[in-house]
PDB file of C-alpha atoms in Angstrom:
ATOM      1  CA  UNK A   1       0.000   0.000   0.000  1.00 41.00           C
ATOM      2  CA  UNK A   2       1.670   3.278  -1.109  1.00 49.00           C
ATOM      3  CA  UNK A   3       2.012   5.949   1.533  1.00 53.00           C
ATOM      4  CA  UNK A   4       0.084   9.202   1.154  1.00 61.00           C
ATOM      5  CA  UNK A   5       2.247  12.258   0.559  1.00 79.00           C
ATOM      6  CA  UNK A   6       2.035  14.620   3.514  1.00 77.00           C
ATOM      7  CA  UNK A   7       1.678  18.301   2.556  1.00 79.00           C
ATOM      8  CA  UNK A   8       4.052  20.584   4.427  1.00 68.00           C
ATOM      9  CA  UNK A   9       2.571  22.915   7.013  1.00 66.00           C
ATOM     10  CA  UNK A  10       4.214  25.700   9.020  1.00 67.00           C
ATOM     11  CA  UNK A  11       5.496  24.339  12.310  1.00 59.00           C
ATOM     12  CA  UNK A  12       5.052  26.649  15.305  1.00 65.00           C
ATOM     13  CA  UNK A  13       7.114  24.608  17.766  1.00 72.00           C
ATOM     14  CA  UNK A  14      10.715  25.893  17.618  1.00 69.00           C
ATOM     15  CA  UNK A  15      12.346  22.554  18.425  1.00 64.00           C
ATOM     16  CA  UNK A  16      10.308  20.769  15.763  1.00 66.00           C
ATOM     17  CA  UNK A  17      11.121  23.515  13.271  1.00 65.00           C
ATOM     18  CA  UNK A  18      14.854  23.029  13.882  1.00 64.00           C
ATOM     19  CA  UNK A  19      14.481  19.248  13.642  1.00 69.00           C
ATOM     20  CA  UNK A  20      12.492  19.524  10.410  1.00 64.00           C
ATOM     21  CA  UNK A  21      15.041  21.933   8.918  1.00 66.00           C
ATOM     22  CA  UNK A  22      17.887  19.539   9.754  1.00 52.00           C
ATOM     23  CA  UNK A  23      16.001  16.632   8.170  1.00 56.00           C
ATOM     24  CA  UNK A  24      15.172  18.676   5.092  1.00 68.00           C
ATOM     25  CA  UNK A  25      18.686  20.083   4.560  1.00 69.00           C
ATOM     26  CA  UNK A  26      20.801  17.031   5.331  1.00 61.00           C
ATOM     27  CA  UNK A  27      18.566  14.073   4.491  1.00 75.00           C
ATOM     28  CA  UNK A  28      15.668  15.017   2.235  1.00 84.00           C
ATOM     29  CA  UNK A  29      17.370  17.459  -0.175  1.00 90.00           C
ATOM     30  CA  UNK A  30      20.328  15.127  -0.939  1.00 93.00           C
ATOM     31  CA  UNK A  31      17.894  12.237  -1.365  1.00 95.00           C
ATOM     32  CA  UNK A  32      15.786  14.244  -3.797  1.00 96.00           C
ATOM     33  CA  UNK A  33      18.890  15.209  -5.773  1.00 97.00           C
ATOM     34  CA  UNK A  34      19.976  11.584  -6.095  1.00 97.00           C
ATOM     35  CA  UNK A  35      16.542  10.590  -7.384  1.00 97.00           C
ATOM     36  CA  UNK A  36      16.542  13.376  -9.993  1.00 98.00           C
ATOM     37  CA  UNK A  37      19.986  12.428 -11.275  1.00 97.00           C
ATOM     38  CA  UNK A  38      19.063   8.757 -11.446  1.00 97.00           C
ATOM     39  CA  UNK A  39      15.896   9.552 -13.398  1.00 97.00           C
ATOM     40  CA  UNK A  40      17.732  11.834 -15.841  1.00 97.00           C
ATOM     41  CA  UNK A  41      20.269   9.090 -16.495  1.00 96.00           C
ATOM     42  CA  UNK A  42      17.572   6.440 -16.905  1.00 96.00           C
ATOM     43  CA  UNK A  43      15.893   8.099 -19.867  1.00 96.00           C
ATOM     44  CA  UNK A  44      17.700   8.682 -23.179  1.00 94.00           C
ATOM     45  CA  UNK A  45      19.317  11.850 -24.430  1.00 97.00           C
ATOM     46  CA  UNK A  46      16.384  13.242 -26.370  1.00 97.00           C
ATOM     47  CA  UNK A  47      18.683  15.952 -27.710  1.00 97.00           C
ATOM     48  CA  UNK A  48      20.327  13.400 -30.008  1.00 96.00           C
ATOM     49  CA  UNK A  49      17.093  12.567 -31.853  1.00 96.00           C
ATOM     50  CA  UNK A  50      15.123  14.665 -34.355  1.00 95.00           C
ATOM     51  CA  UNK A  51      12.313  16.643 -32.738  1.00 96.00           C
ATOM     52  CA  UNK A  52       8.795  17.004 -34.013  1.00 96.00           C
ATOM     53  CA  UNK A  53       7.494  20.422 -35.046  1.00 95.00           C
ATOM     54  CA  UNK A  54       5.746  21.247 -31.762  1.00 97.00           C
ATOM     55  CA  UNK A  55       7.145  23.458 -28.986  1.00 98.00           C
ATOM     56  CA  UNK A  56       6.092  23.766 -25.368  1.00 98.00           C
ATOM     57  CA  UNK A  57       6.966  26.763 -23.173  1.00 98.00           C
ATOM     58  CA  UNK A  58       8.325  26.619 -19.625  1.00 98.00           C
ATOM     59  CA  UNK A  59       9.775  29.167 -17.185  1.00 98.00           C
ATOM     60  CA  UNK A  60      12.882  27.871 -15.423  1.00 98.00           C
ATOM     61  CA  UNK A  61      15.319  29.028 -12.734  1.00 98.00           C
ATOM     62  CA  UNK A  62      18.770  27.797 -11.732  1.00 98.00           C
ATOM     63  CA  UNK A  63      17.477  25.980  -8.653  1.00 97.00           C
ATOM     64  CA  UNK A  64      15.042  23.895 -10.702  1.00 98.00           C
ATOM     65  CA  UNK A  65      17.167  22.912 -13.706  1.00 98.00           C
ATOM     66  CA  UNK A  66      17.265  19.213 -12.802  1.00 98.00           C
ATOM     67  CA  UNK A  67      13.564  19.272 -11.976  1.00 98.00           C
ATOM     68  CA  UNK A  68      12.828  20.850 -15.350  1.00 98.00           C
ATOM     69  CA  UNK A  69      14.853  18.235 -17.207  1.00 98.00           C
ATOM     70  CA  UNK A  70      12.989  15.462 -15.343  1.00 98.00           C
ATOM     71  CA  UNK A  71       9.691  17.126 -16.241  1.00 98.00           C
ATOM     72  CA  UNK A  72      10.602  17.467 -19.928  1.00 98.00           C
ATOM     73  CA  UNK A  73      11.944  13.925 -20.225  1.00 98.00           C
ATOM     74  CA  UNK A  74       8.919  12.414 -18.502  1.00 98.00           C
ATOM     75  CA  UNK A  75       6.641  14.408 -20.810  1.00 98.00           C
ATOM     76  CA  UNK A  76       8.460  13.150 -23.900  1.00 98.00           C
ATOM     77  CA  UNK A  77       8.429   9.588 -22.637  1.00 97.00           C
ATOM     78  CA  UNK A  78       4.699   9.399 -22.001  1.00 97.00           C
ATOM     79  CA  UNK A  79       3.753  11.640 -24.935  1.00 97.00           C
ATOM     80  CA  UNK A  80       5.651   9.270 -27.199  1.00 95.00           C
ATOM     81  CA  UNK A  81       7.367  12.085 -29.074  1.00 96.00           C
ATOM     82  CA  UNK A  82      10.344  14.384 -29.024  1.00 97.00           C
ATOM     83  CA  UNK A  83       9.110  17.918 -28.332  1.00 98.00           C
ATOM     84  CA  UNK A  84      11.115  21.114 -28.374  1.00 98.00           C
ATOM     85  CA  UNK A  85      10.939  22.962 -25.069  1.00 98.00           C
ATOM     86  CA  UNK A  86      11.068  26.740 -25.190  1.00 98.00           C
ATOM     87  CA  UNK A  87      12.736  27.607 -21.905  1.00 98.00           C
ATOM     88  CA  UNK A  88      12.296  31.109 -20.506  1.00 98.00           C
ATOM     89  CA  UNK A  89      15.197  32.024 -18.223  1.00 98.00           C
ATOM     90  CA  UNK A  90      14.099  33.919 -15.106  1.00 98.00           C
ATOM     91  CA  UNK A  91      17.539  35.526 -14.998  1.00 97.00           C
ATOM     92  CA  UNK A  92      19.300  32.928 -12.872  1.00 98.00           C
ATOM     93  CA  UNK A  93      20.287  30.284 -15.445  1.00 98.00           C
ATOM     94  CA  UNK A  94      24.035  29.887 -15.882  1.00 98.00           C
ATOM     95  CA  UNK A  95      25.897  28.898 -19.030  1.00 98.00           C
ATOM     96  CA  UNK A  96      26.385  25.415 -17.582  1.00 98.00           C
ATOM     97  CA  UNK A  97      22.642  25.178 -16.836  1.00 98.00           C
ATOM     98  CA  UNK A  98      21.865  26.024 -20.450  1.00 98.00           C
ATOM     99  CA  UNK A  99      24.333  23.460 -21.755  1.00 98.00           C
ATOM    100  CA  UNK A 100      22.990  20.797 -19.388  1.00 98.00           C
ATOM    101  CA  UNK A 101      19.419  21.352 -20.612  1.00 98.00           C
ATOM    102  CA  UNK A 102      20.486  21.255 -24.265  1.00 98.00           C
ATOM    103  CA  UNK A 103      22.434  18.041 -23.683  1.00 98.00           C
ATOM    104  CA  UNK A 104      19.291  16.309 -22.417  1.00 98.00           C
ATOM    105  CA  UNK A 105      16.388  17.605 -24.533  1.00 98.00           C
ATOM    106  CA  UNK A 106      15.737  19.653 -27.647  1.00 98.00           C
ATOM    107  CA  UNK A 107      15.499  23.155 -26.239  1.00 98.00           C
ATOM    108  CA  UNK A 108      15.343  26.740 -27.406  1.00 98.00           C
ATOM    109  CA  UNK A 109      16.463  28.840 -24.458  1.00 98.00           C
ATOM    110  CA  UNK A 110      15.665  32.524 -24.218  1.00 98.00           C
ATOM    111  CA  UNK A 111      18.120  34.080 -21.798  1.00 98.00           C
ATOM    112  CA  UNK A 112      16.820  36.902 -19.653  1.00 98.00           C
ATOM    113  CA  UNK A 113      19.065  39.471 -21.333  1.00 97.00           C
ATOM    114  CA  UNK A 114      17.859  38.415 -24.788  1.00 97.00           C
ATOM    115  CA  UNK A 115      14.186  38.441 -23.834  1.00 98.00           C
ATOM    116  CA  UNK A 116      14.596  41.773 -22.007  1.00 98.00           C
ATOM    117  CA  UNK A 117      15.789  43.359 -25.240  1.00 98.00           C
ATOM    118  CA  UNK A 118      12.905  41.868 -27.223  1.00 97.00           C
ATOM    119  CA  UNK A 119      10.391  42.989 -24.592  1.00 98.00           C
ATOM    120  CA  UNK A 120      11.797  46.511 -24.484  1.00 97.00           C
ATOM    121  CA  UNK A 121      11.508  46.846 -28.257  1.00 97.00           C
ATOM    122  CA  UNK A 122       8.086  45.183 -28.506  1.00 97.00           C
ATOM    123  CA  UNK A 123       6.282  46.691 -25.533  1.00 98.00           C
ATOM    124  CA  UNK A 124       6.849  50.398 -26.148  1.00 97.00           C
ATOM    125  CA  UNK A 125       3.109  50.819 -26.716  1.00 97.00           C
ATOM    126  CA  UNK A 126       2.351  48.771 -23.586  1.00 98.00           C
ATOM    127  CA  UNK A 127       4.082  50.670 -20.753  1.00 98.00           C
ATOM    128  CA  UNK A 128       2.088  49.026 -17.958  1.00 98.00           C
ATOM    129  CA  UNK A 129       2.886  45.540 -19.244  1.00 98.00           C
ATOM    130  CA  UNK A 130       6.559  46.465 -19.500  1.00 98.00           C
ATOM    131  CA  UNK A 131       6.515  47.746 -15.925  1.00 98.00           C
ATOM    132  CA  UNK A 132       4.766  44.588 -14.744  1.00 98.00           C
ATOM    133  CA  UNK A 133       7.232  42.382 -16.584  1.00 98.00           C
ATOM    134  CA  UNK A 134      10.117  44.191 -14.913  1.00 96.00           C
ATOM    135  CA  UNK A 135       8.471  43.927 -11.495  1.00 96.00           C
ATOM    136  CA  UNK A 136       7.937  40.191 -11.011  1.00 96.00           C
ATOM    137  CA  UNK A 137       9.601  37.170 -12.602  1.00 96.00           C
ATOM    138  CA  UNK A 138       6.309  35.261 -12.829  1.00 97.00           C
ATOM    139  CA  UNK A 139       5.123  37.824 -15.371  1.00 98.00           C
ATOM    140  CA  UNK A 140       7.450  36.044 -17.812  1.00 98.00           C
ATOM    141  CA  UNK A 141       5.137  33.008 -17.701  1.00 97.00           C
ATOM    142  CA  UNK A 142       2.495  35.052 -19.465  1.00 98.00           C
ATOM    143  CA  UNK A 143       4.100  38.047 -21.159  1.00 98.00           C
ATOM    144  CA  UNK A 144       7.173  36.347 -22.639  1.00 98.00           C
ATOM    145  CA  UNK A 145       5.193  33.347 -23.829  1.00 97.00           C
ATOM    146  CA  UNK A 146       2.949  35.769 -25.732  1.00 98.00           C
ATOM    147  CA  UNK A 147       5.891  37.723 -27.150  1.00 97.00           C
ATOM    148  CA  UNK A 148       8.022  34.739 -28.104  1.00 97.00           C
ATOM    149  CA  UNK A 149       5.399  32.118 -28.882  1.00 96.00           C
ATOM    150  CA  UNK A 150       4.201  31.137 -32.337  1.00 94.00           C
ATOM    151  CA  UNK A 151       1.489  29.012 -33.869  1.00 95.00           C
ATOM    152  CA  UNK A 152      -2.275  29.106 -33.588  1.00 97.00           C
ATOM    153  CA  UNK A 153      -2.239  27.150 -30.307  1.00 98.00           C
ATOM    154  CA  UNK A 154       0.404  27.586 -27.620  1.00 97.00           C
ATOM    155  CA  UNK A 155       1.191  25.238 -24.752  1.00 98.00           C
ATOM    156  CA  UNK A 156       2.744  25.893 -21.359  1.00 98.00           C
ATOM    157  CA  UNK A 157       4.145  23.421 -18.800  1.00 98.00           C
ATOM    158  CA  UNK A 158       5.483  24.187 -15.312  1.00 98.00           C
ATOM    159  CA  UNK A 159       8.709  22.400 -14.375  1.00 98.00           C
ATOM    160  CA  UNK A 160       7.196  20.911 -11.192  1.00 98.00           C
ATOM    161  CA  UNK A 161       4.705  18.707 -13.065  1.00 98.00           C
ATOM    162  CA  UNK A 162       5.254  14.990 -13.678  1.00 98.00           C
ATOM    163  CA  UNK A 163       3.254  12.819 -16.038  1.00 98.00           C
ATOM    164  CA  UNK A 164       2.464   9.176 -15.329  1.00 97.00           C
ATOM    165  CA  UNK A 165       0.331   8.432 -18.384  1.00 96.00           C
ATOM    166  CA  UNK A 166       0.107   9.711 -21.931  1.00 97.00           C
ATOM    167  CA  UNK A 167      -1.454  13.219 -21.827  1.00 98.00           C
ATOM    168  CA  UNK A 168      -3.686  12.453 -24.801  1.00 98.00           C
ATOM    169  CA  UNK A 169      -6.195  15.279 -24.410  1.00 98.00           C
ATOM    170  CA  UNK A 170      -3.471  17.872 -23.828  1.00 98.00           C
ATOM    171  CA  UNK A 171      -1.612  16.684 -26.921  1.00 98.00           C
ATOM    172  CA  UNK A 172      -4.700  16.536 -29.094  1.00 98.00           C
ATOM    173  CA  UNK A 173      -5.968  20.016 -28.272  1.00 98.00           C
ATOM    174  CA  UNK A 174      -2.481  21.443 -28.817  1.00 97.00           C
ATOM    175  CA  UNK A 175      -1.175  19.540 -31.834  1.00 97.00           C
ATOM    176  CA  UNK A 176      -4.246  20.036 -34.022  1.00 96.00           C
ATOM    177  CA  UNK A 177      -3.364  23.768 -34.012  1.00 96.00           C
ATOM    178  CA  UNK A 178      -7.046  24.508 -34.626  1.00 96.00           C
ATOM    179  CA  UNK A 179      -8.730  27.300 -32.696  1.00 97.00           C
ATOM    180  CA  UNK A 180     -10.966  25.936 -29.985  1.00 97.00           C
ATOM    181  CA  UNK A 181     -11.522  26.380 -26.266  1.00 97.00           C
ATOM    182  CA  UNK A 182      -8.614  27.389 -24.065  1.00 98.00           C
ATOM    183  CA  UNK A 183      -7.808  24.607 -21.590  1.00 98.00           C
ATOM    184  CA  UNK A 184      -6.290  24.944 -18.119  1.00 98.00           C
ATOM    185  CA  UNK A 185      -5.199  22.863 -15.182  1.00 97.00           C
ATOM    186  CA  UNK A 186      -8.022  23.005 -12.610  1.00 98.00           C
ATOM    187  CA  UNK A 187      -6.975  24.124  -9.136  1.00 97.00           C
ATOM    188  CA  UNK A 188      -8.827  23.315  -5.925  1.00 94.00           C
ATOM    189  CA  UNK A 189      -9.349  26.988  -5.010  1.00 95.00           C
ATOM    190  CA  UNK A 190      -9.197  30.449  -6.594  1.00 96.00           C
ATOM    191  CA  UNK A 191      -5.577  31.563  -6.224  1.00 96.00           C
ATOM    192  CA  UNK A 192      -6.077  35.119  -7.469  1.00 98.00           C
ATOM    193  CA  UNK A 193      -5.075  38.568  -6.202  1.00 98.00           C
ATOM    194  CA  UNK A 194      -8.516  39.185  -4.672  1.00 98.00           C
ATOM    195  CA  UNK A 195     -11.958  37.648  -4.434  1.00 98.00           C
ATOM    196  CA  UNK A 196     -13.689  37.124  -7.802  1.00 97.00           C
ATOM    197  CA  UNK A 197     -16.413  39.527  -6.682  1.00 98.00           C
ATOM    198  CA  UNK A 198     -13.936  42.349  -5.997  1.00 98.00           C
ATOM    199  CA  UNK A 199     -12.128  41.707  -9.257  1.00 98.00           C
ATOM    200  CA  UNK A 200     -15.392  41.959 -11.170  1.00 98.00           C
ATOM    201  CA  UNK A 201     -16.394  45.085  -9.264  1.00 98.00           C
ATOM    202  CA  UNK A 202     -13.161  46.846 -10.204  1.00 98.00           C
ATOM    203  CA  UNK A 203     -12.400  45.452 -13.666  1.00 98.00           C
ATOM    204  CA  UNK A 204     -15.835  44.532 -14.941  1.00 98.00           C
ATOM    205  CA  UNK A 205     -14.850  40.916 -15.572  1.00 98.00           C
ATOM    206  CA  UNK A 206     -15.590  37.927 -13.348  1.00 98.00           C
ATOM    207  CA  UNK A 207     -12.461  35.712 -13.503  1.00 98.00           C
ATOM    208  CA  UNK A 208     -12.798  32.162 -14.756  1.00 98.00           C
ATOM    209  CA  UNK A 209     -12.739  30.082 -11.547  1.00 98.00           C
ATOM    210  CA  UNK A 210     -10.056  27.659 -10.352  1.00 98.00           C
ATOM    211  CA  UNK A 211      -7.507  28.267 -13.093  1.00 97.00           C
ATOM    212  CA  UNK A 212      -3.989  27.091 -12.355  1.00 97.00           C
ATOM    213  CA  UNK A 213      -1.398  28.600 -14.686  1.00 97.00           C
ATOM    214  CA  UNK A 214       0.967  25.627 -14.496  1.00 98.00           C
ATOM    215  CA  UNK A 215      -0.457  23.693 -17.424  1.00 98.00           C
ATOM    216  CA  UNK A 216      -2.471  25.118 -20.286  1.00 98.00           C
ATOM    217  CA  UNK A 217      -3.141  25.281 -24.014  1.00 98.00           C
ATOM    218  CA  UNK A 218      -4.455  28.569 -25.414  1.00 98.00           C
ATOM    219  CA  UNK A 219      -5.208  30.226 -28.720  1.00 98.00           C
ATOM    220  CA  UNK A 220      -2.478  32.761 -29.349  1.00 97.00           C
ATOM    221  CA  UNK A 221      -5.024  35.398 -30.383  1.00 97.00           C
ATOM    222  CA  UNK A 222      -6.831  35.062 -27.036  1.00 98.00           C
ATOM    223  CA  UNK A 223      -3.693  36.090 -25.113  1.00 98.00           C
ATOM    224  CA  UNK A 224      -4.468  39.720 -25.813  1.00 98.00           C
ATOM    225  CA  UNK A 225      -1.815  42.263 -24.825  1.00 98.00           C
ATOM    226  CA  UNK A 226      -4.262  45.145 -25.290  1.00 98.00           C
ATOM    227  CA  UNK A 227      -6.619  43.748 -22.667  1.00 98.00           C
ATOM    228  CA  UNK A 228      -3.756  43.070 -20.262  1.00 98.00           C
ATOM    229  CA  UNK A 229      -2.513  46.645 -20.735  1.00 98.00           C
ATOM    230  CA  UNK A 230      -6.006  48.000 -20.093  1.00 98.00           C
ATOM    231  CA  UNK A 231      -6.370  46.063 -16.837  1.00 98.00           C
ATOM    232  CA  UNK A 232      -2.876  46.923 -15.620  1.00 98.00           C
ATOM    233  CA  UNK A 233      -3.561  50.624 -16.239  1.00 98.00           C
ATOM    234  CA  UNK A 234      -6.308  50.661 -13.584  1.00 98.00           C
ATOM    235  CA  UNK A 235      -5.667  52.017 -10.108  1.00 98.00           C
ATOM    236  CA  UNK A 236      -7.079  48.783  -8.741  1.00 98.00           C
ATOM    237  CA  UNK A 237      -4.255  46.588 -10.049  1.00 98.00           C
ATOM    238  CA  UNK A 238      -1.351  48.930  -9.364  1.00 96.00           C
ATOM    239  CA  UNK A 239      -0.877  47.754  -5.736  1.00 96.00           C
ATOM    240  CA  UNK A 240      -0.676  44.159  -7.018  1.00 97.00           C
ATOM    241  CA  UNK A 241       2.103  44.753  -9.544  1.00 96.00           C
ATOM    242  CA  UNK A 242       4.567  42.738  -7.425  1.00 96.00           C
ATOM    243  CA  UNK A 243       2.077  40.089  -6.300  1.00 96.00           C
ATOM    244  CA  UNK A 244       2.873  36.527  -7.337  1.00 94.00           C
ATOM    245  CA  UNK A 245      -0.755  35.697  -8.160  1.00 97.00           C
ATOM    246  CA  UNK A 246      -1.224  38.505 -10.672  1.00 98.00           C
ATOM    247  CA  UNK A 247      -0.130  36.465 -13.684  1.00 98.00           C
ATOM    248  CA  UNK A 248      -2.620  33.717 -12.826  1.00 98.00           C
ATOM    249  CA  UNK A 249      -5.338  36.315 -12.294  1.00 98.00           C
ATOM    250  CA  UNK A 250      -4.692  37.917 -15.676  1.00 98.00           C
ATOM    251  CA  UNK A 251      -4.815  34.516 -17.341  1.00 98.00           C
ATOM    252  CA  UNK A 252      -8.194  33.814 -15.733  1.00 98.00           C
ATOM    253  CA  UNK A 253      -9.522  37.146 -17.031  1.00 98.00           C
ATOM    254  CA  UNK A 254      -8.271  36.402 -20.536  1.00 98.00           C
ATOM    255  CA  UNK A 255      -9.977  33.019 -20.349  1.00 98.00           C
ATOM    256  CA  UNK A 256     -13.260  34.656 -19.409  1.00 97.00           C
ATOM    257  CA  UNK A 257     -12.979  37.232 -22.180  1.00 97.00           C
ATOM    258  CA  UNK A 258     -12.069  34.741 -24.901  1.00 97.00           C
ATOM    259  CA  UNK A 259     -14.558  34.427 -27.758  1.00 95.00           C
ATOM    260  CA  UNK A 260     -13.581  30.768 -28.011  1.00 97.00           C
ATOM    261  CA  UNK A 261     -14.394  30.010 -24.381  1.00 97.00           C
ATOM    262  CA  UNK A 262     -12.438  28.211 -21.686  1.00 98.00           C
ATOM    263  CA  UNK A 263     -12.589  24.888 -19.890  1.00 98.00           C
ATOM    264  CA  UNK A 264     -10.535  22.597 -17.699  1.00 98.00           C
ATOM    265  CA  UNK A 265      -8.311  19.786 -18.811  1.00 98.00           C
ATOM    266  CA  UNK A 266      -9.850  16.412 -17.862  1.00 98.00           C
ATOM    267  CA  UNK A 267      -9.988  15.425 -14.195  1.00 97.00           C
ATOM    268  CA  UNK A 268      -6.814  13.357 -14.359  1.00 97.00           C
ATOM    269  CA  UNK A 269      -4.817  16.594 -14.763  1.00 98.00           C
ATOM    270  CA  UNK A 270      -6.370  18.427 -11.770  1.00 98.00           C
ATOM    271  CA  UNK A 271      -4.217  19.961  -9.048  1.00 97.00           C
ATOM    272  CA  UNK A 272      -4.679  17.605  -6.109  1.00 96.00           C
ATOM    273  CA  UNK A 273      -2.322  17.342  -3.144  1.00 95.00           C
ATOM    274  CA  UNK A 274      -3.226  13.775  -2.205  1.00 94.00           C
ATOM    275  CA  UNK A 275      -3.868  11.904  -5.456  1.00 95.00           C
ATOM    276  CA  UNK A 276      -1.515   9.019  -6.152  1.00 96.00           C
ATOM    277  CA  UNK A 277       0.623   8.736  -9.309  1.00 96.00           C
ATOM    278  CA  UNK A 278      -1.100   5.542 -10.398  1.00 94.00           C
ATOM    279  CA  UNK A 279      -4.472   7.291 -10.289  1.00 92.00           C
ATOM    280  CA  UNK A 280      -3.736  10.333 -12.457  1.00 95.00           C
ATOM    281  CA  UNK A 281      -2.416  11.485 -15.807  1.00 98.00           C
ATOM    282  CA  UNK A 282      -0.110  14.053 -14.260  1.00 97.00           C
ATOM    283  CA  UNK A 283       0.518  15.660 -10.909  1.00 98.00           C
ATOM    284  CA  UNK A 284       1.462  19.255 -10.197  1.00 98.00           C
ATOM    285  CA  UNK A 285       3.792  19.270  -7.197  1.00 97.00           C
ATOM    286  CA  UNK A 286       2.888  22.730  -5.936  1.00 95.00           C
ATOM    287  CA  UNK A 287       4.506  24.371  -2.895  1.00 89.00           C
ATOM    288  CA  UNK A 288       3.176  22.232  -0.039  1.00 92.00           C
ATOM    289  CA  UNK A 289       4.005  18.979  -1.813  1.00 95.00           C
ATOM    290  CA  UNK A 290       7.020  20.068  -3.838  1.00 95.00           C
ATOM    291  CA  UNK A 291       9.197  17.506  -2.061  1.00 95.00           C
ATOM    292  CA  UNK A 292       6.914  14.843  -3.516  1.00 96.00           C
ATOM    293  CA  UNK A 293       8.151  15.547  -7.053  1.00 98.00           C
ATOM    294  CA  UNK A 294      11.069  13.252  -6.301  1.00 97.00           C
ATOM    295  CA  UNK A 295      10.065  11.389  -3.145  1.00 96.00           C
ATOM    296  CA  UNK A 296       6.722  10.291  -4.588  1.00 97.00           C
ATOM    297  CA  UNK A 297       6.661  10.966  -8.333  1.00 97.00           C
ATOM    298  CA  UNK A 298      10.150  10.089  -9.545  1.00 97.00           C
ATOM    299  CA  UNK A 299      10.423   7.256  -7.046  1.00 96.00           C
ATOM    300  CA  UNK A 300       7.220   5.803  -8.476  1.00 96.00           C
ATOM    301  CA  UNK A 301       8.458   6.148 -12.066  1.00 97.00           C
ATOM    302  CA  UNK A 302      11.742   4.445 -11.227  1.00 95.00           C
ATOM    303  CA  UNK A 303       9.957   1.392  -9.889  1.00 92.00           C
ATOM    304  CA  UNK A 304      10.192  -1.669 -12.115  1.00 75.00           C
ATOM    305  CA  UNK A 305       7.975  -1.503 -15.173  1.00 81.00           C
ATOM    306  CA  UNK A 306       6.913   2.147 -15.043  1.00 87.00           C
ATOM    307  CA  UNK A 307       9.733   3.426 -17.235  1.00 87.00           C
ATOM    308  CA  UNK A 308      11.230   1.239 -19.956  1.00 78.00           C
ATOM    309  CA  UNK A 309      13.996   3.294 -21.566  1.00 69.00           C
ATOM    310  CA  UNK A 310      13.622   1.960 -25.122  1.00 60.00           C
ATOM    311  CA  UNK A 311      14.049   5.068 -27.227  1.00 55.00           C
ATOM    312  CA  UNK A 312      12.790   3.371 -30.379  1.00 48.00           C
ATOM    313  CA  UNK A 313       9.273   3.086 -28.975  1.00 51.00           C
ATOM    314  CA  UNK A 314       8.969   6.733 -28.038  1.00 54.00           C
ATOM    315  CA  UNK A 315      10.440   8.851 -30.828  1.00 56.00           C
TER     316      UNK A 315
END
């Protein structure tokens, strides 16, 4: 019987906090690192094989390079293809990070300095978006994907997501490249800057509920810079310019405003802290269960039979 992953909670007892920190720093973190490295070495070097014509965006930082590579390799394995990953550097990736990623998967990496120059040139008519982009790194998940993305349909994947089955619906709605509904990972609560009622009162739009910005497929034309600029110009949003939930809030507003409509990816993709790998298509290891990316997810995949590294069957 597999054990249930325990979400982390803030510990008020000082002694327990010290004990937990010691366990995390000297036992858990090294253990997680070993699992990531083992998983990376188990799957093939996708960079050595021709990629298909589809690209998936992801924001990545130096701390999460190994996690990102695990995410990308697991996606390729279960998707049964070799996708190009468009990696958006948050400003912390080193030259060795970039080389490591490119050695493992097919990747187009936009360094922060390169994307800053593109944004500066492109966003002259969108001063509030430019200010927002320069104020919080999570803005890159939305703004830079819009600026640097191509195709009728664009896909985004957070680096702390692991797949355990083929993401058939996600692939189908993305790879057809036909305009349709915009699809999002369903969260278990509204993680926005304010209550939906207050957002509607101040912006005139009721946000689409329960959107998680970690996994989505959207029509490029529905990611409207003009609407984002209009919302960011309001006095209401100015105090939230540095708030980490603003990007997710803006995405929910765009979803609501889309002429094509919005919906959730099937239930097997939902954000759920307690679901088991064998019972889902993919799992988003958000903050409270981030340690489970390796200790639950990768450990499960490394068990006999879950990953068979035969490159010929998957490219």
